[in-house]
Short mmCIF file of C-alpha atoms and ligand atoms in Angstrom, two decimals:
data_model
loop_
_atom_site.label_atom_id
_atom_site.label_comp_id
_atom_site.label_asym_id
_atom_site.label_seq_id
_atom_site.Cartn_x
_atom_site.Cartn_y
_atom_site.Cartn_z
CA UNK K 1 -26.45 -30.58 4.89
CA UNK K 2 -22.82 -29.81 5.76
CA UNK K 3 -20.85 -27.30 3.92
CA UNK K 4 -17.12 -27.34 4.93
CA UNK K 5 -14.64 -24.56 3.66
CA UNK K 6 -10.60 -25.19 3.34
CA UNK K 7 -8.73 -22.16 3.27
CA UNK K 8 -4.90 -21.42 3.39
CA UNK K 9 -4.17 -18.67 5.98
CA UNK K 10 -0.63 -17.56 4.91
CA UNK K 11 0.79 -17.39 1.46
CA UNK K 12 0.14 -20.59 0.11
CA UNK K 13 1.61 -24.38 0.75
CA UNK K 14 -0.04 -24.54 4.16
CA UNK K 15 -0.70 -28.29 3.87
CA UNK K 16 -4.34 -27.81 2.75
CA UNK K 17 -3.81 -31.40 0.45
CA UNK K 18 -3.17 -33.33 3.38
CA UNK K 19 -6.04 -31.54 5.12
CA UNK K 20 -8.55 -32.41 2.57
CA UNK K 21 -7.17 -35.64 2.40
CA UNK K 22 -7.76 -36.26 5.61
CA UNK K 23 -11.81 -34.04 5.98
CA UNK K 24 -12.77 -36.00 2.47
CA UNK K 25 -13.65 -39.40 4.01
CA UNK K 26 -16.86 -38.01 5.00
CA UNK K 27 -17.70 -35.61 1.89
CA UNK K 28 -19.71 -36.97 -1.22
CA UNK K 29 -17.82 -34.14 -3.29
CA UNK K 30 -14.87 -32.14 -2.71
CA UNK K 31 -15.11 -28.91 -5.00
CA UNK K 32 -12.32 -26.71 -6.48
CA UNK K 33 -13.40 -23.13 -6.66
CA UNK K 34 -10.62 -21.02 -7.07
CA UNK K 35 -6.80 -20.61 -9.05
CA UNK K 36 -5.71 -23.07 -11.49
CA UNK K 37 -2.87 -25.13 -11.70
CA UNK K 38 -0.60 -22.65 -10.31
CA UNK K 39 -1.75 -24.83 -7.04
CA UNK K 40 0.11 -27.95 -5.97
CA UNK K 41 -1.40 -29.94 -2.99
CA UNK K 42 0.66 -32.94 -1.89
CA UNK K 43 -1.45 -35.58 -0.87
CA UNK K 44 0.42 -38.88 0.34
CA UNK K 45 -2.18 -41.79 1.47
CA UNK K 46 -2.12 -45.82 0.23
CA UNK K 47 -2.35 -45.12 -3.41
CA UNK K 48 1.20 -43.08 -3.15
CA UNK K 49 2.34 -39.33 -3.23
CA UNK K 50 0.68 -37.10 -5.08
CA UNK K 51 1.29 -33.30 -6.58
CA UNK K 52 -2.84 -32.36 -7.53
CA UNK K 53 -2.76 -28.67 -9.42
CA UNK K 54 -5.97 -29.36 -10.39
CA UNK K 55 -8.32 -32.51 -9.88
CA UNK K 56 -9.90 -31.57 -5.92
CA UNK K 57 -7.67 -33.55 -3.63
CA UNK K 58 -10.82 -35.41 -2.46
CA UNK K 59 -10.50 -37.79 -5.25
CA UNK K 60 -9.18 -40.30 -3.26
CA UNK K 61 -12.24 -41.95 -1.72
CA UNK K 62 -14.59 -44.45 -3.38
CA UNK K 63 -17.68 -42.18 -2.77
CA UNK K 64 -16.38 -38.51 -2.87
CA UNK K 65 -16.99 -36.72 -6.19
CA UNK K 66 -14.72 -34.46 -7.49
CA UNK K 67 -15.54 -31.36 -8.90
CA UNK K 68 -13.84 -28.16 -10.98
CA UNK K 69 -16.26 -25.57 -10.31
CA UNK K 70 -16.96 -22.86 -12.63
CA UNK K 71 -14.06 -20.21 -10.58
CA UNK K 72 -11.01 -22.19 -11.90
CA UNK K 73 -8.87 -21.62 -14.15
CA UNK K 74 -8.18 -24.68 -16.56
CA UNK K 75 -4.73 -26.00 -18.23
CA UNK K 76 -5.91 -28.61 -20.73
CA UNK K 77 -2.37 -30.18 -20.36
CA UNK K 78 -2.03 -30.47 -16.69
CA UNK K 79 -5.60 -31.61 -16.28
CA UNK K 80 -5.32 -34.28 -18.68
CA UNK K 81 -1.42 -35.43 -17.11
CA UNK K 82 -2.97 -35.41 -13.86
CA UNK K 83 -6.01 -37.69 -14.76
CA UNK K 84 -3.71 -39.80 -16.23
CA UNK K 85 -1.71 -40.43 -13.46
CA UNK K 86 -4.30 -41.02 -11.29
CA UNK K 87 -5.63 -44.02 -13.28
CA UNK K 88 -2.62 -45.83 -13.82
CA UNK K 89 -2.33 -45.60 -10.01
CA UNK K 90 -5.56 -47.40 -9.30
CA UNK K 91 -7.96 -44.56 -8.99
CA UNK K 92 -11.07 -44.15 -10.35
CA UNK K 93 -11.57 -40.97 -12.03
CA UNK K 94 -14.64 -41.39 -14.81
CA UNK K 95 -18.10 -41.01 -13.15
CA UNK K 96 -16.24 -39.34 -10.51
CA UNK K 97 -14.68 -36.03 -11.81
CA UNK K 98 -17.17 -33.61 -12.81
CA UNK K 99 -15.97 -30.07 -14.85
CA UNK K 100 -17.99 -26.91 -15.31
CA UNK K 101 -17.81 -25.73 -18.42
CA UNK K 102 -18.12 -21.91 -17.66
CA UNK K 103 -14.47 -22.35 -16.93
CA UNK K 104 -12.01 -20.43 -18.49
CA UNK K 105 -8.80 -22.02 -20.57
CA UNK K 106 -5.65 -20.87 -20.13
CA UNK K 107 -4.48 -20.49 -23.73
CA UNK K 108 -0.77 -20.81 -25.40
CA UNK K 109 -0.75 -16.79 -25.01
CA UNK K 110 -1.40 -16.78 -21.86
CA UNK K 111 1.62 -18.34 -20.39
CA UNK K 112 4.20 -16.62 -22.76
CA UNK K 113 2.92 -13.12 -21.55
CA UNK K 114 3.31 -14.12 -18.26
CA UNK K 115 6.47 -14.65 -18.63
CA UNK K 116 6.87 -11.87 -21.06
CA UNK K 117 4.82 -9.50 -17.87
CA UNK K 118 8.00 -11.14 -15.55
CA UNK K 119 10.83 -10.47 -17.64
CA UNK K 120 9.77 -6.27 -18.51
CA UNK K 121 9.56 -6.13 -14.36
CA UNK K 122 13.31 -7.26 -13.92
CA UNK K 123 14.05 -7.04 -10.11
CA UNK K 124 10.23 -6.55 -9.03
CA UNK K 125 8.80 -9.36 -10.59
CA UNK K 126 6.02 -11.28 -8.98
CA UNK K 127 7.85 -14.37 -9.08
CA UNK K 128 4.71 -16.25 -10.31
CA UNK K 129 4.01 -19.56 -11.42
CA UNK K 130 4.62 -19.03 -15.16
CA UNK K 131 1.08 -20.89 -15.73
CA UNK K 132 -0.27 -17.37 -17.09
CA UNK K 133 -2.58 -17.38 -14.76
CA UNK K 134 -2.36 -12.96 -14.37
CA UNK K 135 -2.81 -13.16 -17.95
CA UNK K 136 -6.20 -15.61 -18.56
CA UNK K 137 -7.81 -14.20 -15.08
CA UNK K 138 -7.46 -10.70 -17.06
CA UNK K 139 -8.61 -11.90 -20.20
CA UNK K 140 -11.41 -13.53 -17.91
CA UNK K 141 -12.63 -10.10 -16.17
CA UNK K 142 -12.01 -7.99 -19.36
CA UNK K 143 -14.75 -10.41 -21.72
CA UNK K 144 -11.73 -12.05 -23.71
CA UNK K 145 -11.61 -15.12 -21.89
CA UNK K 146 -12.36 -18.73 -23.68
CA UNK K 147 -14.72 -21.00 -21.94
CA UNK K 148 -14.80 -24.57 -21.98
CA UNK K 149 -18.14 -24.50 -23.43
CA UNK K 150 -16.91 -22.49 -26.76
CA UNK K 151 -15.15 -25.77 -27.86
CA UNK K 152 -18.42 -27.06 -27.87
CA UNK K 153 -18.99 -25.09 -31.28
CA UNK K 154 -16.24 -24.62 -33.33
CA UNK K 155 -17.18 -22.08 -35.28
CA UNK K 156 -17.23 -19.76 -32.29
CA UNK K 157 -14.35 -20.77 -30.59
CA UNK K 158 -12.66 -20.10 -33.86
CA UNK K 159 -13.76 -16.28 -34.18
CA UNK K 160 -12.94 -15.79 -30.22
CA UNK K 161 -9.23 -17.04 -31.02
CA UNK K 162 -9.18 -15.41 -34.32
CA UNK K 163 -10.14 -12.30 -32.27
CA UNK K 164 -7.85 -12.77 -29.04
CA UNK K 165 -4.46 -13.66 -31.98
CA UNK K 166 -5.38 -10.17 -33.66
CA UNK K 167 -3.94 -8.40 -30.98
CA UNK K 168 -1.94 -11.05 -29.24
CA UNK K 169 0.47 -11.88 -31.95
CA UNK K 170 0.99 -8.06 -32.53
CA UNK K 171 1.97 -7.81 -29.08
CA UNK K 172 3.92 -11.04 -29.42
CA UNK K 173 5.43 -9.83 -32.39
CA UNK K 174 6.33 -6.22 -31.27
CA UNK K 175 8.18 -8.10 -28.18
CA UNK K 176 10.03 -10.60 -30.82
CA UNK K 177 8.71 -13.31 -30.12
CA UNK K 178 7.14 -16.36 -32.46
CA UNK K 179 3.35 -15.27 -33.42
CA UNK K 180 1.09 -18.67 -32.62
CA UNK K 181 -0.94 -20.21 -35.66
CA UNK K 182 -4.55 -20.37 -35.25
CA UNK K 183 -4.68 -23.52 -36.70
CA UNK K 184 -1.97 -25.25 -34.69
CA UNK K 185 -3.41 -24.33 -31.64
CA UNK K 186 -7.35 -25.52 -32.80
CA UNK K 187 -5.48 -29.20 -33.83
CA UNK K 188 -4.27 -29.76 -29.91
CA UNK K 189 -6.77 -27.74 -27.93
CA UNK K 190 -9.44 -30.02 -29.78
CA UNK K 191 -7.41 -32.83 -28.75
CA UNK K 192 -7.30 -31.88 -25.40
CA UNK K 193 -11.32 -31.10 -25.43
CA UNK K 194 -11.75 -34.45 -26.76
CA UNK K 195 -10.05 -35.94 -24.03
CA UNK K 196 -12.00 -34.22 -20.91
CA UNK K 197 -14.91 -34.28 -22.73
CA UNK K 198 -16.57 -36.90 -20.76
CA UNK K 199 -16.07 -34.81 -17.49
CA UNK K 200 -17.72 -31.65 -18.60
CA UNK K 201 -21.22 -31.04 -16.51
CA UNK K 202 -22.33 -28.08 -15.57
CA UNK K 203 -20.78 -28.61 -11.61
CA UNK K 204 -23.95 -26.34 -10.03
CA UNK K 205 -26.54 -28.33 -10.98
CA UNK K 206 -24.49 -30.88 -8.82
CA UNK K 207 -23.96 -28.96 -6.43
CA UNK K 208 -27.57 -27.44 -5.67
CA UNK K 209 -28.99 -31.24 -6.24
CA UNK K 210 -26.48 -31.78 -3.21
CA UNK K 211 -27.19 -28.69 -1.09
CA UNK K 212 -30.84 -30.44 -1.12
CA UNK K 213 -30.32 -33.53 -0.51
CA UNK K 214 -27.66 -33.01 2.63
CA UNK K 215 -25.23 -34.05 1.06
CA UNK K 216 -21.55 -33.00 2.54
CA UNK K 217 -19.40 -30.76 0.59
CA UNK K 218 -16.14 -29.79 1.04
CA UNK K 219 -14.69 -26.65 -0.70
CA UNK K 220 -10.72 -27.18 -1.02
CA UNK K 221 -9.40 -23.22 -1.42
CA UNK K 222 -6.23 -22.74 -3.82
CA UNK K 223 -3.50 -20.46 -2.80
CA UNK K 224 -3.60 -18.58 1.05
CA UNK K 225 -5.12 -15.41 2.36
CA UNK K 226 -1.94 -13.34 1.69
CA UNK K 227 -2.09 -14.11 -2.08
CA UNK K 228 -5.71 -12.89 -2.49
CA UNK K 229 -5.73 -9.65 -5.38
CA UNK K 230 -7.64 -7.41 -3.06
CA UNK K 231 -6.66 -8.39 0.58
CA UNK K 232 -2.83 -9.44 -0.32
CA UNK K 233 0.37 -8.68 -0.77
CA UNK K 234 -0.30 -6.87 -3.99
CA UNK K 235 1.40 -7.23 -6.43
CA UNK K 236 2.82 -9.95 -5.28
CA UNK K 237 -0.67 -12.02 -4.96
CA UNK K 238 -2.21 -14.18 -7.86
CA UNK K 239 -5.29 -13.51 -9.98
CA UNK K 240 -8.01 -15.16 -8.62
CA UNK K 241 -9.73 -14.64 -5.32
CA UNK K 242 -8.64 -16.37 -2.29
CA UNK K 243 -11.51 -15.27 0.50
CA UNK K 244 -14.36 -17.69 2.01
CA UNK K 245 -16.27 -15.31 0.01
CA UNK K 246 -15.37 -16.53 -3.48
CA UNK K 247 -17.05 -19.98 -3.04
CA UNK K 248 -20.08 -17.90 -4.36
CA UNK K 249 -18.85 -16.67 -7.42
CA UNK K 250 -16.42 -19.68 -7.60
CA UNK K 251 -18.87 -22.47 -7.82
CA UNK K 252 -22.43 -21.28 -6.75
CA UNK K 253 -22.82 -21.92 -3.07
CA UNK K 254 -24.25 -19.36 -1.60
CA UNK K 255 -22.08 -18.20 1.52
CA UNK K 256 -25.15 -18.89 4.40
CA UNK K 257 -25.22 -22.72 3.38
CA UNK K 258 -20.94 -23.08 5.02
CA UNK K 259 -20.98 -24.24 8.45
CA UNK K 260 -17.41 -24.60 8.75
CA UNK K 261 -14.37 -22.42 7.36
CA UNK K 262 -11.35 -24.14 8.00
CA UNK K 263 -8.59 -21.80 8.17
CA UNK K 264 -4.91 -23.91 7.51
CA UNK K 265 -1.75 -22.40 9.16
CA UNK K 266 1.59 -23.72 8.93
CA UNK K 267 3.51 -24.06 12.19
CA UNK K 268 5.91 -21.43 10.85
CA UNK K 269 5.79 -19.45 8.21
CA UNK K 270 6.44 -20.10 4.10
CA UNK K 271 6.10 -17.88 0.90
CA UNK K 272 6.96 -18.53 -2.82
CA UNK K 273 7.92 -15.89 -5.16
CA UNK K 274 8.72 -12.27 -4.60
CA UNK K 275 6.84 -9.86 -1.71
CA UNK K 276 7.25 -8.37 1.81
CA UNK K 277 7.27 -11.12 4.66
CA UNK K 278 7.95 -9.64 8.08
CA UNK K 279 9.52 -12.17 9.58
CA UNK K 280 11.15 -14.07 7.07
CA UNK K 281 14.62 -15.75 8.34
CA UNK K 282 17.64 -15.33 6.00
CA UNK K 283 20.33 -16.93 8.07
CA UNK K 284 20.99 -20.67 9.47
CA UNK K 285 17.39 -20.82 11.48
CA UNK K 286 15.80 -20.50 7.76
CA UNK K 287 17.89 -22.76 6.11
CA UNK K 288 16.91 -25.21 9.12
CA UNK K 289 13.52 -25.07 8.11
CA UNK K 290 13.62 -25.26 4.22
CA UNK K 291 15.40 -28.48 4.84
CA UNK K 292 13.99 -30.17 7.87
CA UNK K 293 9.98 -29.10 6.46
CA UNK K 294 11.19 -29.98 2.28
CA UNK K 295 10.63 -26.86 1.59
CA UNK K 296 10.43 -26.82 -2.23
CA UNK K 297 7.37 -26.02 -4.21
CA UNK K 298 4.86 -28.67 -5.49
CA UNK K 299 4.34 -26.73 -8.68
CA UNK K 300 7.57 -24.94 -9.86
CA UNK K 301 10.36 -26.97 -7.34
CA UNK K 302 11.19 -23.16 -6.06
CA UNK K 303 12.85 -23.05 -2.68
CA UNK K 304 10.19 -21.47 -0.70
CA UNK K 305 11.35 -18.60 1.99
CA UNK K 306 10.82 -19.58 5.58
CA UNK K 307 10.28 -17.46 8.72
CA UNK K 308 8.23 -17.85 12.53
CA UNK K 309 5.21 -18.24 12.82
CA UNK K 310 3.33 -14.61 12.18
CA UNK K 311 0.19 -14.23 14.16
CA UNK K 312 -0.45 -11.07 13.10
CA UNK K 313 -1.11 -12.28 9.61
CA UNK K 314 -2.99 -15.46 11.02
CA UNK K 315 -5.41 -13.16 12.96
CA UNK K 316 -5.91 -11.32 9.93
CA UNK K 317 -6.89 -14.16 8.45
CA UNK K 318 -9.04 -15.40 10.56
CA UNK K 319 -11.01 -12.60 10.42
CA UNK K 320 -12.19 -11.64 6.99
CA UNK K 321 -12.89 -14.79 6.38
CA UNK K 322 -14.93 -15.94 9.08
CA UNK K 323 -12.69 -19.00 10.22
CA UNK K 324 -14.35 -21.28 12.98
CA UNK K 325 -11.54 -23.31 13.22
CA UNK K 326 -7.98 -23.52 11.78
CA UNK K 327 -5.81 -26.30 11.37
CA UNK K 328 -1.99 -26.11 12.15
CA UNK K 329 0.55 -28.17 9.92
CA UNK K 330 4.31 -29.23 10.40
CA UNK K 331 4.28 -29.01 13.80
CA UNK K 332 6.99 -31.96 13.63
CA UNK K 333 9.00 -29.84 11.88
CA UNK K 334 9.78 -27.37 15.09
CA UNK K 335 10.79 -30.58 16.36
CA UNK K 336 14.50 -30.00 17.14
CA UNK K 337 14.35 -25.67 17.76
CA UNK K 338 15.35 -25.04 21.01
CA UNK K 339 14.04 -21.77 21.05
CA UNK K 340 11.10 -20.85 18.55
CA UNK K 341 9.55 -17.11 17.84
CA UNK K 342 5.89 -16.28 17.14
CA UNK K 343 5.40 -12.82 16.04
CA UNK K 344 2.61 -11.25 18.25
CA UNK K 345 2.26 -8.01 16.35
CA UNK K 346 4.24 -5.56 14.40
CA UNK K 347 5.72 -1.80 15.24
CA UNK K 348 6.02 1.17 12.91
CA UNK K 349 8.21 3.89 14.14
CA UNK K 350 7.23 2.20 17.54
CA UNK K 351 3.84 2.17 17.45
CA UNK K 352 1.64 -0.70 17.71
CA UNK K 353 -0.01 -1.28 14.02
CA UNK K 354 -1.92 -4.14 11.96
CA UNK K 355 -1.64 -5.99 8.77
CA UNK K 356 -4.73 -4.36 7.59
CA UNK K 357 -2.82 -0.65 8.09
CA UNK K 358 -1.00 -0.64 4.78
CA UNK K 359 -0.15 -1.98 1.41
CA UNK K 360 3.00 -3.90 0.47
CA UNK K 361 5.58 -1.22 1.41
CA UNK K 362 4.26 -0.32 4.28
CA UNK K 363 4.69 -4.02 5.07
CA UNK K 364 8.53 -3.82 4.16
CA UNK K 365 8.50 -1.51 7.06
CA UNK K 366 6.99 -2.66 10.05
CA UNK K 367 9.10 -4.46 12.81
CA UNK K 368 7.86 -7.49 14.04
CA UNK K 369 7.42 -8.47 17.69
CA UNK K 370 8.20 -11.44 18.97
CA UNK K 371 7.66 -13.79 22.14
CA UNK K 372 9.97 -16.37 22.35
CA UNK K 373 9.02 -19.63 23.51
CA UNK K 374 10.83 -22.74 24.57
CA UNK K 375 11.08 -25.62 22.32
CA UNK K 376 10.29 -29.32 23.18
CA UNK K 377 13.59 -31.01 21.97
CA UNK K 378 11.56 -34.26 21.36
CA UNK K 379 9.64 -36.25 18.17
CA UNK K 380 6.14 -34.99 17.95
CA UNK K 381 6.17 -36.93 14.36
CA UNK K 382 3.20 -39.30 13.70
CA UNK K 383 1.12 -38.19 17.15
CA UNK K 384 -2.53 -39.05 17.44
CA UNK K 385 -3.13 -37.74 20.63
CA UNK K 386 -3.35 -34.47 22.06
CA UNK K 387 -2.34 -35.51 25.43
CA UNK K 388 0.69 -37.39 24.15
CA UNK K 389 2.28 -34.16 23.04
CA UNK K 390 4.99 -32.51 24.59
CA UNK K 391 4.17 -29.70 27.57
CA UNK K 392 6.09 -27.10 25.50
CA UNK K 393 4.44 -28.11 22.12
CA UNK K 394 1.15 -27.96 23.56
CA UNK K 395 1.92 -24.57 24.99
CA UNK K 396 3.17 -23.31 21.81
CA UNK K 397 0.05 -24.36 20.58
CA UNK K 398 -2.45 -22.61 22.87
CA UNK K 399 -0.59 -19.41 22.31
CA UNK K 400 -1.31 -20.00 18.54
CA UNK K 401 -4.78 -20.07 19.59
CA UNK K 402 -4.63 -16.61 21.75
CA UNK K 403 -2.92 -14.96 19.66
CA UNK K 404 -4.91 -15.42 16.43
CA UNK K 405 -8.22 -16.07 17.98
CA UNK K 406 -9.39 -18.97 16.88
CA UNK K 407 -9.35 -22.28 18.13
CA UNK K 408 -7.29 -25.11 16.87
CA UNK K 409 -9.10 -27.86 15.56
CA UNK K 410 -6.65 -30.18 13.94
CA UNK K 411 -3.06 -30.40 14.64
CA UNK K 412 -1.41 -32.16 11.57
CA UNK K 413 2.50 -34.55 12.47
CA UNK K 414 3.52 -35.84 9.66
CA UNK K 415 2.73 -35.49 6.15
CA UNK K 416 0.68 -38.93 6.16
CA UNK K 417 -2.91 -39.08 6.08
CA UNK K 418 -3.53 -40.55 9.18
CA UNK K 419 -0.42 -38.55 11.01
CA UNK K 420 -2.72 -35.92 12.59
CA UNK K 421 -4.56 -35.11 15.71
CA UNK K 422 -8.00 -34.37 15.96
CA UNK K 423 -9.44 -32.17 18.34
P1 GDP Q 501 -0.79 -27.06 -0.08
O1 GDP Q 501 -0.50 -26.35 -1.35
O2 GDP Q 501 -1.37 -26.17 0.95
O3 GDP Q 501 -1.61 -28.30 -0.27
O4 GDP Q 501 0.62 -27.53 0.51
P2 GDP Q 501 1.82 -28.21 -0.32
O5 GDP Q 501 1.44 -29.60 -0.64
O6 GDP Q 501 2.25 -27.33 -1.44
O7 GDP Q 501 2.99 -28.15 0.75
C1 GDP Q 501 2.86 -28.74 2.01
C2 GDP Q 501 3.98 -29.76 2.18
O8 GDP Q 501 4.05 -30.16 3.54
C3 GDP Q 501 3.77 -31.04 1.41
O9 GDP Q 501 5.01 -31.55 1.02
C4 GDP Q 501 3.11 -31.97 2.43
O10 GDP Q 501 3.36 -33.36 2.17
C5 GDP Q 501 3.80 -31.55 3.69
N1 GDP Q 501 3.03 -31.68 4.93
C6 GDP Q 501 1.72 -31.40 5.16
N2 GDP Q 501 1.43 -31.55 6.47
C7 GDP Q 501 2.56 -31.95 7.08
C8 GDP Q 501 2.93 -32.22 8.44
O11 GDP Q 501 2.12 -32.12 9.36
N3 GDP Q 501 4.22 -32.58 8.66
C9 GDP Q 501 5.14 -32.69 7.68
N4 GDP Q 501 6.37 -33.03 8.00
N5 GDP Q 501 4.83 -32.42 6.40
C10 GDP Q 501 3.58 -32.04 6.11
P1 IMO Q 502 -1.15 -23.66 -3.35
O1 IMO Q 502 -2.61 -23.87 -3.67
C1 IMO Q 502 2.22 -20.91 -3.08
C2 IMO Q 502 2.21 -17.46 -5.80
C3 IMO Q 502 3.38 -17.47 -6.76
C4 IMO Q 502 3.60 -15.98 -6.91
C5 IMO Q 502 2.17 -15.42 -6.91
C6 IMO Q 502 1.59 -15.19 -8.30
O2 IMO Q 502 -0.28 -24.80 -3.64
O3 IMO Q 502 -1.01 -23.13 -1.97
P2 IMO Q 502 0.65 -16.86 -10.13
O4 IMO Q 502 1.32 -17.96 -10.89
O5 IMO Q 502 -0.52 -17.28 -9.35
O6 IMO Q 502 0.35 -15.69 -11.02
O7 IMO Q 502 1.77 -16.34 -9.10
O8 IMO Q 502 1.38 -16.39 -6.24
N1 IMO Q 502 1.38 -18.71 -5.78
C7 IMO Q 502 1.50 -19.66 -4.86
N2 IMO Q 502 2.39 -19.82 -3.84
N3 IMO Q 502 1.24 -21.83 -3.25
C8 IMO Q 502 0.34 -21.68 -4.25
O9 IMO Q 502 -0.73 -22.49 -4.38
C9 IMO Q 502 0.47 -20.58 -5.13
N4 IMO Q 502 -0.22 -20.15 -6.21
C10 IMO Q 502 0.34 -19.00 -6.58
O10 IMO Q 502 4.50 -18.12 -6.21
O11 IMO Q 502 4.25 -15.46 -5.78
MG1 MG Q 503 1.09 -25.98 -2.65
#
């Protein structure tokens, strides 16, 4: 039995679709856990490019089985889009997509108070997805949440909306906007049912029949470390948890049966939304990077902010969750730098201090450090090989590996499937 763990180590958009991608040939299921569809994970392979928010990126492969563990949150809409999608392009999704129904549905509500949340913070929004994912995780943890397994009996699915519009609509109504009809919503969220229907199975029976019969897993993590409610930014982080550790809650493995925790780090740095990033770059090196790594989100098309590579953060990282390896992305993307910075640490009123010594101001504050290190000035685009790197790539590389702690395991070229190197 091999349990393998995908997690993203800065603030999302690490690259952790073409990862999977690449780690499912050799799992019989690849298992969401965590977030909704608030995630985007390109994938580009044979079958053609890809934006997944919510079917496990795994889905790819003629044997893998997909699965949307009991931890995710589930938009009947997307889901049924991206199923769609996949089928007209030639994959095979029935059989193969499996969908727990302890999941909870992000309802019509949902996504109009998080934008209603958004628009009463003015300047200090979050910046979030506008899925209302804030708002179904707290229904969720506060016992108002709707299940996919309350369709499965009308009559109580109707008293838990009946219930949750009570005080919605008063809230909706108070803030002037349109109250939602019970009944219109019942017409197209049984539609929806209807339609995923077929993939609803309780994901850890699965998943223990699996564990027994060594069977490899792969657990593909939403979001990235800095985006976790606890251990985050907060509150500029998203709803559900983000840690190795939420596998258990997330989908029932316990955490002794993971063998590997793949930590995924971008070669640089990338956020989305608002929130403190030390060494964020505002001028022409930032720009650089937006537009030589496409930096534009999978979900919402937001420009995403750029800065160097922060090892601080990765080393943070790396250590609450347990990593045993991490796998760096868009390393093709440094390509043409001549000079490129890696943040070693930060400074408070010039002391030496960690990620782990304050909250999101104190964050505002600090003062990175920074080694500078030479560039390579040459295409390190579509490289197998380790050795066929670059001297100053390779060095950039091991001081990635010092500096966070961890050893590199995968060093991804391109954004193609088989563009990587494997250590
Ligand atoms: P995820 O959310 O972690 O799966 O990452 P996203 O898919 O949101 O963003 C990563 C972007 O980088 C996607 O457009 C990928 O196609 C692309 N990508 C991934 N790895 C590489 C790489 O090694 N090189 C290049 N140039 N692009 C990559
Ligand atoms: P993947 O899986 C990047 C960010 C949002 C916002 C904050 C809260 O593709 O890496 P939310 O809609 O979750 O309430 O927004 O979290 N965010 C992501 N940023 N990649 C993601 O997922 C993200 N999922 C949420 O931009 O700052
Ligand atoms: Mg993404």
């Amino acid at each position: 039995m091999a349990v393998s763990l995908v997690i993203g180590s800065q603030w999302g958009d690490e690259g952790k679709g073409k990862i999977i991608d690449v780690l499912a040939e050799k799992s019989d299921y690849v298992v969401r856990y965590n977030g909704g569809n608030n995630a985007g994970h390109t994938i580009i392979n044979n079958y053609g490019k890809f934006a997944m928010h919510l079917v496990p990126s795994g889905i790819f492969y003629k044997k893998t089985k997909a699965l949307i563990a009991n931890g995710v949150l589930l938009d009947f809409e997307t889901l049924i889009n991206e199923i769609e999608v996949l089928e007209k392009a030639g994959i095979k999704v029935k059989d193969k997509l499996f969908i727990s129904p302890r999941c909870n549905v992000i309802m019509p509500y949902h996504k109009i108070l998080d934008r209603l949340y958004e628009e009463a913070k003015g300047k200090s929004k979050t910046g979030t997805t506008g899925r209302g994912i804030g708002p179904a995780y707290s229904d969720k943890v506060s016992y108002n949440g709707i299940r996919l397994s309350d369709f499965f009996d009308k009559k109580t699915f109707s008293e838990k909306l009946k219930t949750q519009l009570l005080l919605k609509n008063k809230i909706l109504k108070a803030l002037g906007e349109k109250e939602l009809n019970q009944r219109d919503i019942e017409k197209i969220y049984f539609s929806y049912f209807n339609k995923i229907k077929p993939h609803i199975k309780e994901t850890y029976t699965i998943l223990s029949k699996a564990l027994k019969s060594d069977k490899n897993i792969l657990l593909e993590g939403a979001q990235g470390v800095f985006l976790d409610n606890d251990w985050g930014t907060y509150p500029f982080v998203t709803a559900t948890t983000v840690l190795s550790g939420g596998i258990n809650a997330g989908s029932g493995i316990a955490p002794r049966n993971v063998k590997n925790i793949t930590g995924v780090v971008k070669a640089y740095t990338t956020r989305v939304g608002a929130g403190p990033f030390p060494t964020e770059l505002n001028g022409k090196t930032g720009e650089k990077l937006v537009e030589q790594g496409k930096e534009f989100g999978a979900t919402t098309g937001r420009k995403r902010r750029c800065g160097w590579f922060d090892a601080e953060l990765v080393r943070f990282a790396a250590e609450i969750n347990g990593f045993t390896e991490i796998a760096v992305t868009k390393l093709d993307i440094l390509d043409n730098f001549k000079k490129i910075k890696l943040c070693t640490g930060y400074l408070l009123d010039n002391k030496k201090t960690g990620y782990e010594d304050g909250d999101s101001n104190f964050l505002l504050k600090v003062k990175p450090v920074y080694k500078t290190m030479e560039g390579w000035l040459s295409p390190t685009k579509g490289i197998k090989k380790y050795k066929d790197l670059p001297q100053n790539a390779k060095k950039y590389l091991a001081e990635i590996e010092r500096q966070t702690g961890v050893k590199i395991k995968y060093i991804s070229t391109g954004e193609k499937r088989d563009e990587i190197i494997n250590l």
